[in-house]
Tab-separated table of C-alpha atoms in Angstrom:
chain	number	residue	atom	x	y	z
A	1	MET	CA	46.981	-195.339	-37.312
A	2	LYS	CA	48.502	-197.711	-34.655
A	3	ARG	CA	50.985	-197.207	-31.925
A	4	VAL	CA	52.902	-200.112	-31.233
A	5	LYS	CA	55.634	-198.959	-28.804
A	6	LYS	CA	57.218	-195.718	-27.590
A	7	ARG	CA	60.153	-194.656	-25.594
A	8	ILE	CA	61.060	-191.191	-25.224
A	9	GLU	CA	63.829	-190.035	-22.878
A	10	LYS	CA	64.157	-187.341	-20.663
A	11	ASP	CA	66.444	-185.114	-23.297
A	12	ARG	CA	63.587	-185.804	-25.708
A	13	SER	CA	65.629	-188.478	-27.626
A	14	GLY	CA	63.845	-191.594	-28.524
A	15	PHE	CA	61.991	-193.733	-30.970
A	16	VAL	CA	58.303	-194.711	-31.896
A	17	GLU	CA	57.058	-197.867	-33.909
A	18	LEU	CA	53.731	-196.996	-35.656
A	19	TYR	CA	51.448	-198.954	-37.969
A	20	PRO	CA	49.788	-197.270	-40.778
A	21	GLU	CA	46.495	-198.438	-41.723
A	22	GLU	CA	44.929	-196.020	-44.268
A	23	LEU	CA	45.988	-193.061	-46.715
A	24	GLU	CA	45.896	-190.492	-44.211
A	25	ASP	CA	48.274	-191.710	-42.049
A	26	MET	CA	50.971	-191.959	-44.658
A	27	TRP	CA	50.295	-187.975	-44.850
A	28	HIS	CA	51.050	-188.146	-40.896
A	29	VAL	CA	54.251	-190.332	-41.422
A	30	TYR	CA	55.194	-187.590	-44.114
A	31	ASN	CA	54.896	-184.923	-41.799
A	32	LEU	CA	56.773	-186.678	-39.062
A	33	ILE	CA	59.897	-188.153	-40.477
A	34	SER	CA	62.849	-184.956	-41.091
A	35	VAL	CA	65.987	-185.021	-42.794
A	36	GLY	CA	68.411	-186.579	-40.114
A	37	ASP	CA	66.287	-188.824	-38.475
A	38	ASN	CA	67.036	-192.530	-38.476
A	39	LEU	CA	64.225	-195.156	-40.003
A	40	LYS	CA	64.141	-198.580	-39.585
A	41	ALA	CA	61.963	-201.015	-41.680
A	42	THR	CA	61.661	-203.971	-44.127
A	43	THR	CA	62.346	-203.350	-47.340
A	44	ILE	CA	62.921	-204.823	-51.008
A	45	ARG	CA	66.721	-204.975	-52.075
A	46	ARG	CA	68.085	-206.298	-55.204
A	47	VAL	CA	71.420	-208.560	-54.481
A	48	GLN	CA	73.538	-210.420	-56.769
A	49	ASN	CA	75.388	-213.633	-55.818
A	50	GLU	CA	78.691	-215.081	-57.565
A	51	SER	CA	77.930	-219.011	-57.681
A	52	SER	CA	81.281	-221.546	-57.215
A	53	THR	CA	81.160	-221.409	-61.054
A	54	GLY	CA	81.355	-218.164	-61.265
A	55	SER	CA	78.358	-217.144	-62.996
A	56	VAL	CA	76.106	-214.471	-61.183
A	57	GLU	CA	72.704	-214.503	-60.035
A	58	SER	CA	70.448	-211.214	-59.273
A	59	GLN	CA	67.370	-211.800	-56.763
A	60	ARG	CA	64.902	-209.810	-54.888
A	61	ILE	CA	64.817	-210.113	-50.974
A	62	ARG	CA	63.244	-208.812	-48.175
A	63	LEU	CA	65.214	-207.210	-45.404
A	64	THR	CA	65.398	-204.856	-42.575
A	65	LEU	CA	67.725	-202.027	-42.982
A	66	THR	CA	67.907	-199.052	-40.499
A	67	ILE	CA	68.872	-195.855	-42.708
A	68	THR	CA	69.603	-191.979	-41.673
A	69	VAL	CA	67.130	-190.023	-43.613
A	70	GLU	CA	68.324	-187.787	-46.590
A	71	ASP	CA	65.633	-187.224	-48.788
A	72	ILE	CA	61.837	-187.745	-48.590
A	73	ASP	CA	59.548	-187.781	-51.558
A	74	PHE	CA	55.551	-188.097	-50.798
A	75	ASP	CA	52.398	-188.763	-53.470
A	76	PRO	CA	49.649	-187.764	-51.614
A	77	GLN	CA	47.159	-189.100	-54.762
A	78	GLY	CA	48.577	-192.528	-54.314
A	79	GLY	CA	49.977	-192.321	-50.695
A	80	LEU	CA	53.423	-193.507	-51.507
A	81	LEU	CA	56.177	-192.530	-49.179
A	82	ARG	CA	59.886	-193.154	-50.194
A	83	ILE	CA	62.686	-192.330	-48.003
A	84	LYS	CA	66.095	-192.394	-49.257
A	85	GLY	CA	69.408	-192.318	-46.943
A	86	ARG	CA	72.554	-194.513	-45.775
A	87	ASN	CA	72.214	-197.733	-44.195
A	88	ILE	CA	73.907	-197.272	-40.667
A	89	VAL	CA	73.539	-201.104	-39.131
A	90	GLU	CA	75.451	-203.356	-41.209
A	91	ASN	CA	74.254	-206.832	-42.722
A	92	LYS	CA	74.643	-209.491	-44.633
A	93	TYR	CA	73.408	-207.838	-47.813
A	94	VAL	CA	74.200	-203.955	-47.311
A	95	LYS	CA	77.195	-202.340	-46.245
A	96	MET	CA	77.602	-199.458	-44.131
A	97	GLY	CA	77.153	-196.252	-45.868
A	98	MET	CA	75.421	-197.608	-48.866
A	99	TYR	CA	72.435	-195.795	-50.304
A	100	HIS	CA	68.979	-197.184	-50.059
A	101	THR	CA	65.135	-196.022	-51.082
A	102	ILE	CA	62.709	-197.834	-48.508
A	103	ASP	CA	58.928	-197.310	-49.654
A	104	LEU	CA	56.781	-197.239	-46.549
A	105	GLU	CA	53.527	-199.394	-46.860
A	106	LEU	CA	50.350	-199.278	-45.375
A	107	ASN	CA	49.794	-202.471	-42.754
A	108	ARG	CA	53.572	-202.962	-42.147
A	109	ASN	CA	55.190	-201.427	-39.022
A	110	PHE	CA	58.098	-199.136	-38.887
A	111	THR	CA	60.387	-197.418	-36.187
A	112	LEU	CA	61.268	-193.788	-36.121
A	113	PHE	CA	64.116	-192.503	-33.907
A	114	LYS	CA	64.720	-188.658	-33.286
A	115	ALA	CA	67.446	-186.866	-31.567
A	116	GLU	CA	64.822	-184.629	-30.289
A	117	TRP	CA	61.017	-185.208	-30.341
A	118	ASP	CA	59.560	-182.128	-30.183
A	119	ILE	CA	55.822	-181.041	-29.255
A	120	ILE	CA	54.709	-180.754	-32.820
A	121	ALA	CA	55.684	-184.489	-33.599
A	122	LEU	CA	54.537	-185.748	-30.159
A	123	GLU	CA	51.031	-183.961	-30.906
A	124	ARG	CA	50.736	-185.524	-34.367
A	125	ILE	CA	51.389	-189.181	-33.230
A	126	GLU	CA	48.557	-188.491	-30.718
A	127	GLU	CA	46.362	-186.990	-33.102
A	128	ALA	CA	46.932	-189.853	-35.654
A	129	CYS	CA	46.106	-192.656	-33.037
A	130	ASP	CA	42.868	-191.309	-32.090
A	131	ILE	CA	40.230	-192.925	-34.065
A	132	THR	CA	37.742	-190.694	-32.582
A	133	LYS	CA	39.359	-187.956	-34.823
A	134	GLN	CA	38.160	-189.571	-38.010
A	135	ALA	CA	35.676	-187.725	-39.869
A	136	ASP	CA	35.395	-188.182	-43.953
A	137	VAL	CA	33.305	-185.949	-46.171
A	138	ALA	CA	32.715	-186.563	-49.916
A	139	ALA	CA	32.411	-183.224	-52.259
A	140	VAL	CA	31.468	-183.197	-55.654
A	141	VAL	CA	32.134	-179.742	-57.272
A	142	LEU	CA	30.855	-179.461	-60.657
A	143	GLN	CA	29.500	-177.018	-63.351
A	144	GLU	CA	27.943	-178.470	-67.003
A	145	GLY	CA	30.618	-180.897	-68.317
A	146	LEU	CA	33.156	-180.413	-65.580
A	147	ALA	CA	33.137	-182.080	-62.305
A	148	ASN	CA	35.728	-182.576	-59.442
A	149	VAL	CA	35.124	-185.747	-56.916
A	150	CYS	CA	36.981	-184.802	-53.667
A	151	LEU	CA	37.602	-186.654	-50.487
A	152	VAL	CA	38.165	-184.803	-47.463
A	153	THR	CA	39.521	-185.928	-44.500
A	154	GLN	CA	40.963	-184.240	-41.414
A	155	HIS	CA	44.108	-183.108	-43.007
A	156	MET	CA	43.900	-183.909	-46.841
A	157	THR	CA	41.660	-182.892	-49.614
A	158	ILE	CA	42.352	-185.247	-52.472
A	159	VAL	CA	40.647	-185.247	-55.790
A	160	ARG	CA	39.808	-188.620	-56.557
A	161	GLN	CA	38.662	-188.286	-59.983
A	162	ARG	CA	38.176	-185.279	-62.373
A	163	ILE	CA	35.607	-185.603	-65.468
A	164	GLU	CA	35.337	-183.360	-68.093
A	165	HIS	CA	32.740	-183.995	-70.812
A	166	PRO	CA	31.922	-182.101	-73.896
A	167	ILE	CA	28.179	-180.725	-73.674
A	168	PRO	CA	26.633	-179.950	-77.027
A	169	ARG	CA	25.074	-176.447	-76.960
A	170	LYS	CA	21.424	-175.855	-76.484
A	171	ARG	CA	19.936	-175.035	-79.567
A	172	LYS	CA	16.676	-174.807	-81.033
A	173	GLY	CA	15.558	-178.123	-82.796
A	174	PHE	CA	19.095	-179.976	-81.020
A	175	VAL	CA	17.766	-180.065	-77.380
A	176	THR	CA	17.967	-184.022	-77.551
A	177	ASN	CA	21.884	-184.049	-78.177
A	178	TYR	CA	22.139	-181.605	-74.986
A	179	GLU	CA	20.205	-183.952	-72.770
A	180	LYS	CA	22.243	-186.715	-73.987
A	181	GLY	CA	25.336	-185.355	-73.387
A	182	LEU	CA	24.169	-183.868	-69.913
A	183	GLN	CA	22.852	-187.444	-69.241
A	184	LYS	CA	26.340	-189.053	-69.995
A	185	PHE	CA	27.986	-186.399	-67.810
A	186	TYR	CA	25.617	-187.347	-64.902
A	187	ASP	CA	26.189	-190.944	-65.377
A	188	GLN	CA	29.903	-190.381	-65.247
A	189	VAL	CA	29.754	-188.540	-62.047
A	190	LEU	CA	27.839	-191.497	-60.744
A	191	GLN	CA	29.694	-193.975	-61.676
A	192	ALA	CA	33.040	-191.858	-60.302
A	193	ILE	CA	30.840	-191.667	-56.884
A	194	LEU	CA	30.087	-195.262	-56.518
A	195	ARG	CA	33.749	-196.006	-56.778
A	196	HIS	CA	35.429	-193.614	-54.684
A	197	VAL	CA	33.134	-193.084	-51.883
A	198	ASN	CA	32.801	-195.327	-49.176
A	199	PHE	CA	29.492	-194.849	-47.307
A	200	GLU	CA	30.340	-196.759	-44.276
A	201	ILE	CA	33.037	-193.972	-43.199
A	202	ILE	CA	31.696	-191.031	-45.097
A	203	LYS	CA	29.873	-188.667	-43.028
A	204	VAL	CA	28.179	-186.381	-45.523
A	205	VAL	CA	28.270	-186.285	-49.531
A	206	ILE	CA	28.343	-182.482	-51.061
A	207	LEU	CA	27.000	-181.611	-53.997
A	208	ALA	CA	27.957	-178.066	-55.118
A	209	SER	CA	27.541	-176.076	-58.161
A	210	PRO	CA	26.616	-173.079	-59.837
A	211	GLY	CA	22.993	-172.914	-61.061
A	212	PHE	CA	20.710	-175.856	-60.612
A	213	VAL	CA	23.273	-178.322	-61.890
A	214	LYS	CA	23.919	-179.863	-58.693
A	215	ASP	CA	19.750	-180.544	-58.241
A	216	GLN	CA	19.672	-182.329	-61.555
A	217	LEU	CA	22.825	-184.300	-60.765
A	218	ARG	CA	20.745	-185.473	-57.353
A	219	GLU	CA	17.643	-186.186	-58.942
A	220	TYR	CA	19.543	-188.462	-61.828
A	221	ILE	CA	21.968	-190.348	-59.135
A	222	PHE	CA	18.415	-191.443	-56.966
A	223	ALA	CA	16.533	-191.883	-60.167
A	224	GLU	CA	19.002	-194.374	-61.285
A	225	ALA	CA	19.579	-196.077	-57.741
A	226	VAL	CA	15.772	-196.599	-58.070
A	227	LYS	CA	15.995	-198.260	-61.335
A	228	GLN	CA	18.965	-200.217	-60.682
A	229	ASP	CA	18.236	-200.671	-56.982
A	230	ILE	CA	21.730	-199.559	-55.990
A	231	ARG	CA	21.322	-200.029	-51.974
A	232	SER	CA	24.101	-197.865	-50.852
A	233	LEU	CA	22.709	-194.724	-52.326
A	234	LEU	CA	19.122	-195.843	-51.337
A	235	GLU	CA	20.627	-196.030	-47.774
A	236	ASN	CA	22.488	-193.362	-47.574
A	237	LYS	CA	20.232	-190.494	-49.476
A	238	SER	CA	19.876	-188.519	-46.313
A	239	LYS	CA	23.663	-187.946	-46.312
A	240	PHE	CA	23.813	-185.936	-49.437
A	241	ILE	CA	23.598	-182.053	-49.048
A	242	LEU	CA	23.109	-179.297	-52.001
A	243	ILE	CA	25.256	-176.322	-51.806
A	244	HIS	CA	25.840	-173.457	-54.337
A	245	CYS	CA	29.314	-172.606	-55.349
A	246	SER	CA	30.685	-170.169	-58.130
A	247	SER	CA	32.159	-173.051	-60.469
A	248	GLY	CA	33.259	-176.793	-60.554
A	249	HIS	CA	36.978	-175.906	-60.025
A	250	LYS	CA	38.386	-177.631	-57.002
A	251	HIS	CA	38.830	-174.053	-55.521
A	252	SER	CA	35.296	-173.538	-54.890
A	253	LEU	CA	35.731	-176.369	-52.357
A	254	GLN	CA	36.936	-173.420	-50.080
A	255	GLU	CA	33.655	-171.591	-50.226
A	256	VAL	CA	31.817	-174.799	-49.951
A	257	LEU	CA	32.964	-175.957	-46.567
A	258	GLN	CA	32.428	-172.434	-45.641
A	259	ASP	CA	28.599	-172.829	-46.197
A	260	PRO	CA	26.720	-172.834	-42.828
A	261	ALA	CA	24.711	-175.847	-43.811
A	262	VAL	CA	28.169	-177.786	-43.942
A	263	GLN	CA	29.706	-176.383	-40.996
A	264	SER	CA	26.679	-177.316	-38.936
A	265	GLN	CA	27.418	-181.060	-40.032
A	266	LEU	CA	31.026	-180.674	-39.302
A	267	THR	CA	31.245	-178.418	-36.140
A	268	ASP	CA	33.652	-181.068	-34.281
A	269	THR	CA	36.067	-181.507	-37.297
A	270	LYS	CA	39.757	-180.079	-37.694
A	271	PHE	CA	39.497	-178.699	-40.947
A	272	ALA	CA	35.950	-177.217	-40.186
A	273	ARG	CA	37.758	-175.145	-37.257
A	274	GLU	CA	40.646	-173.999	-39.708
A	275	ILE	CA	38.307	-172.715	-42.560
A	276	VAL	CA	36.075	-170.827	-39.447
A	277	ALA	CA	39.740	-169.395	-38.213
A	278	LEU	CA	40.705	-168.455	-41.504
A	279	ASP	CA	37.800	-166.826	-42.239
A	280	LYS	CA	37.568	-165.026	-39.117
A	281	PHE	CA	41.247	-163.928	-40.136
A	282	PHE	CA	40.233	-162.400	-43.788
A	283	LYS	CA	37.288	-160.519	-41.780
A	284	MET	CA	39.538	-159.169	-39.203
A	285	LEU	CA	42.398	-158.196	-42.005
A	286	ASN	CA	39.457	-156.265	-43.865
A	287	ASP	CA	37.497	-154.745	-40.640
A	288	ASP	CA	40.395	-154.149	-38.250
A	289	PRO	CA	43.723	-154.910	-39.844
A	290	ASP	CA	45.615	-153.868	-36.890
A	291	ARG	CA	44.229	-157.032	-34.987
A	292	ALA	CA	45.109	-159.389	-37.931
A	293	PHE	CA	49.149	-159.789	-39.268
A	294	TYR	CA	50.737	-162.421	-41.051
A	295	GLY	CA	54.343	-162.888	-42.163
A	296	TRP	CA	57.331	-164.100	-39.184
A	297	ASP	CA	58.305	-160.607	-38.662
A	298	HIS	CA	54.952	-159.382	-37.823
A	299	VAL	CA	53.804	-162.035	-35.742
A	300	ARG	CA	56.480	-162.445	-33.991
A	301	LYS	CA	56.265	-159.088	-32.843
A	302	ALA	CA	52.807	-159.688	-31.594
A	303	GLU	CA	53.655	-162.739	-29.934
A	304	GLU	CA	56.559	-160.504	-27.938
A	305	ARG	CA	53.800	-158.152	-26.859
A	306	GLY	CA	51.745	-161.310	-25.594
A	307	ALA	CA	48.970	-160.072	-28.110
A	308	ILE	CA	47.939	-163.744	-30.003
A	309	GLY	CA	44.701	-164.942	-29.512
A	310	THR	CA	44.835	-167.199	-32.103
A	311	LEU	CA	47.908	-168.279	-34.431
A	312	LEU	CA	47.282	-170.042	-37.755
A	313	LEU	CA	50.142	-172.094	-38.789
A	314	SER	CA	50.766	-174.363	-42.083
A	315	ASP	CA	52.341	-177.913	-41.690
A	316	GLU	CA	55.104	-176.591	-44.159
A	317	LEU	CA	56.828	-174.635	-41.712
A	318	PHE	CA	57.379	-178.079	-39.601
A	319	ARG	CA	58.610	-179.975	-42.252
A	320	SER	CA	61.552	-177.891	-43.083
A	321	ALA	CA	64.869	-179.192	-43.294
A	322	ASP	CA	66.555	-175.996	-41.342
A	323	ILE	CA	66.395	-177.124	-37.711
A	324	PRO	CA	66.529	-173.803	-36.499
A	325	THR	CA	63.486	-172.554	-39.018
A	326	ARG	CA	61.512	-175.430	-37.441
A	327	LYS	CA	62.750	-174.550	-33.718
A	328	LYS	CA	61.670	-170.958	-33.960
A	329	TYR	CA	58.310	-172.230	-35.088
A	330	ILE	CA	57.954	-174.678	-32.253
A	331	ASN	CA	59.025	-172.110	-29.745
A	332	LEU	CA	56.268	-169.556	-31.152
A	333	VAL	CA	53.634	-172.347	-30.670
A	334	GLU	CA	54.652	-172.673	-27.124
A	335	SER	CA	54.910	-168.876	-26.429
A	336	VAL	CA	51.554	-168.597	-27.831
A	337	ARG	CA	49.715	-171.271	-25.786
A	338	SER	CA	51.735	-170.321	-22.605
A	339	ILE	CA	49.579	-167.257	-22.380
A	340	GLY	CA	46.376	-168.967	-23.238
A	341	GLY	CA	46.459	-168.685	-26.570
A	342	LYS	CA	44.887	-171.235	-29.793
A	343	VAL	CA	47.080	-172.746	-32.120
A	344	LEU	CA	45.706	-174.204	-35.370
A	345	ILE	CA	48.130	-176.259	-37.407
A	346	PHE	CA	46.948	-176.160	-41.201
A	347	SER	CA	47.021	-179.062	-43.719
A	348	SER	CA	48.704	-178.073	-46.876
A	349	LEU	CA	46.891	-180.510	-48.701
A	350	HIS	CA	43.330	-178.720	-47.616
A	351	VAL	CA	42.310	-175.768	-49.493
A	352	SER	CA	42.422	-173.564	-46.437
A	353	GLY	CA	46.213	-174.439	-45.920
A	354	GLU	CA	46.951	-173.395	-49.732
A	355	GLN	CA	45.051	-170.102	-48.737
A	356	LEU	CA	47.240	-169.647	-45.525
A	357	ASN	CA	50.616	-170.675	-47.501
A	358	GLN	CA	49.938	-167.675	-49.750
A	359	LEU	CA	50.234	-165.593	-46.843
A	360	THR	CA	53.645	-167.020	-46.135
A	361	GLY	CA	52.133	-169.790	-44.012
A	362	VAL	CA	52.242	-167.948	-40.580
A	363	ALA	CA	49.281	-165.496	-39.457
A	364	ALA	CA	47.962	-164.230	-36.208
A	365	ILE	CA	44.484	-163.004	-34.806
A	366	LEU	CA	45.335	-160.358	-32.190
A	367	ASN	CA	43.310	-160.235	-28.801
A	368	PHE	CA	44.085	-156.078	-29.295
A	369	PRO	CA	45.170	-153.810	-31.804
A	370	LEU	CA	49.000	-152.995	-32.333
A	371	PRO	CA	48.956	-150.767	-35.023
A	372	ASP	CA	52.438	-149.258	-34.226
A	373	ILE	CA	53.958	-153.041	-35.771
A	374	GLU	CA	53.537	-151.589	-38.931
A	375	LEU	CA	54.593	-147.999	-38.156
A	376	GLU	CA	57.928	-149.510	-37.091
A	377	GLU	CA	58.455	-151.119	-40.225
A	378	ASP	CA	57.572	-147.955	-42.078
A	379	GLU	CA	60.093	-146.216	-40.275
A	380	ASN	CA	62.907	-148.627	-40.254
A	381	ASN	CA	62.193	-148.881	-44.090
A	382	GLN	CA	62.720	-145.028	-44.308
A	383	ILE	CA	65.790	-145.143	-42.490
A	384	ALA	CA	67.001	-147.740	-44.827
A	385	THR	CA	66.407	-145.415	-47.801
A	386	GLU	CA	67.929	-142.453	-46.348
A	387	ASP	CA	71.086	-144.461	-45.338
A	388	ASN	CA	71.041	-146.017	-49.172
A	389	SER	CA	70.765	-142.291	-50.580
């Protein structure tokens, strides 16, 4: 994404003009825009004109509108971002207060106005506009008859294609049907890789499965690459790595990305750091539970005592339409950083972010144990029970 113009006043109000260039940029934009912001962009609107004879003609015109945001809808698969709101700058075709929905598009500027640009929003812009932080991974998670072809960027895990193909059972005297079914399945996966993987930007291609399915797929891919002289595959053979996983379903991608062989390839990427931190949190929760807490109440108490070493937050928390909720998490981030703590904001479009959301979206690894946090809660619960009785 390109930052075209930026003007932030001392009171933190101001605007930023941005130019999204790729799918992941739309994810950043979705996280930047909040209800109550003002958005200026070019859009298409159908207008009706009445001629001197009284006949009415309808036509679609392109115009620039500024709306106050009331509703935001994002389709991560297609990168479609629709923003609905009321017009606040009157023009020839749209009166003040009229509703309009703007479809934000790639390769088209827009300007976002906020009454207050907080630290999370400003950091997201810097990250989105830093081309050095783009590190893309392709992953095929499969088992016999099922494959998920995924693209993993810094902030998103997108299933580009799900392949299901029935494989006949391997029976005595009917091995040929089984092998033909398997070959058709592998060919569908190969075509999906060619369709969805851009080897100019992909750093690594992961083939992951239980058993030897991944090995057979790799063998098939490069046998076909030689036979058909598919240069894109032959020239990028070194990017393919084989990893064991428990199934061909998307959720297995989490265990794949935790594999040391994958981690060594992706040590400098944001989502790799997220996975390592979440793995450390779960180990701490199991081995030393007084140093691992989740949920707002427990994490806030740990922050008040200056105990948080690493704070794990879901980006969903910062998309809250409730301003006080958003502000309390921003204050939490600033407080943890002020004492030297590390803050990781997880993308809810990654499997690691999905896991964190199951833990309320906020968790913390502490520098020292705080066993009294849970004791306090138990005491409060006991008092509440006695009062009720």
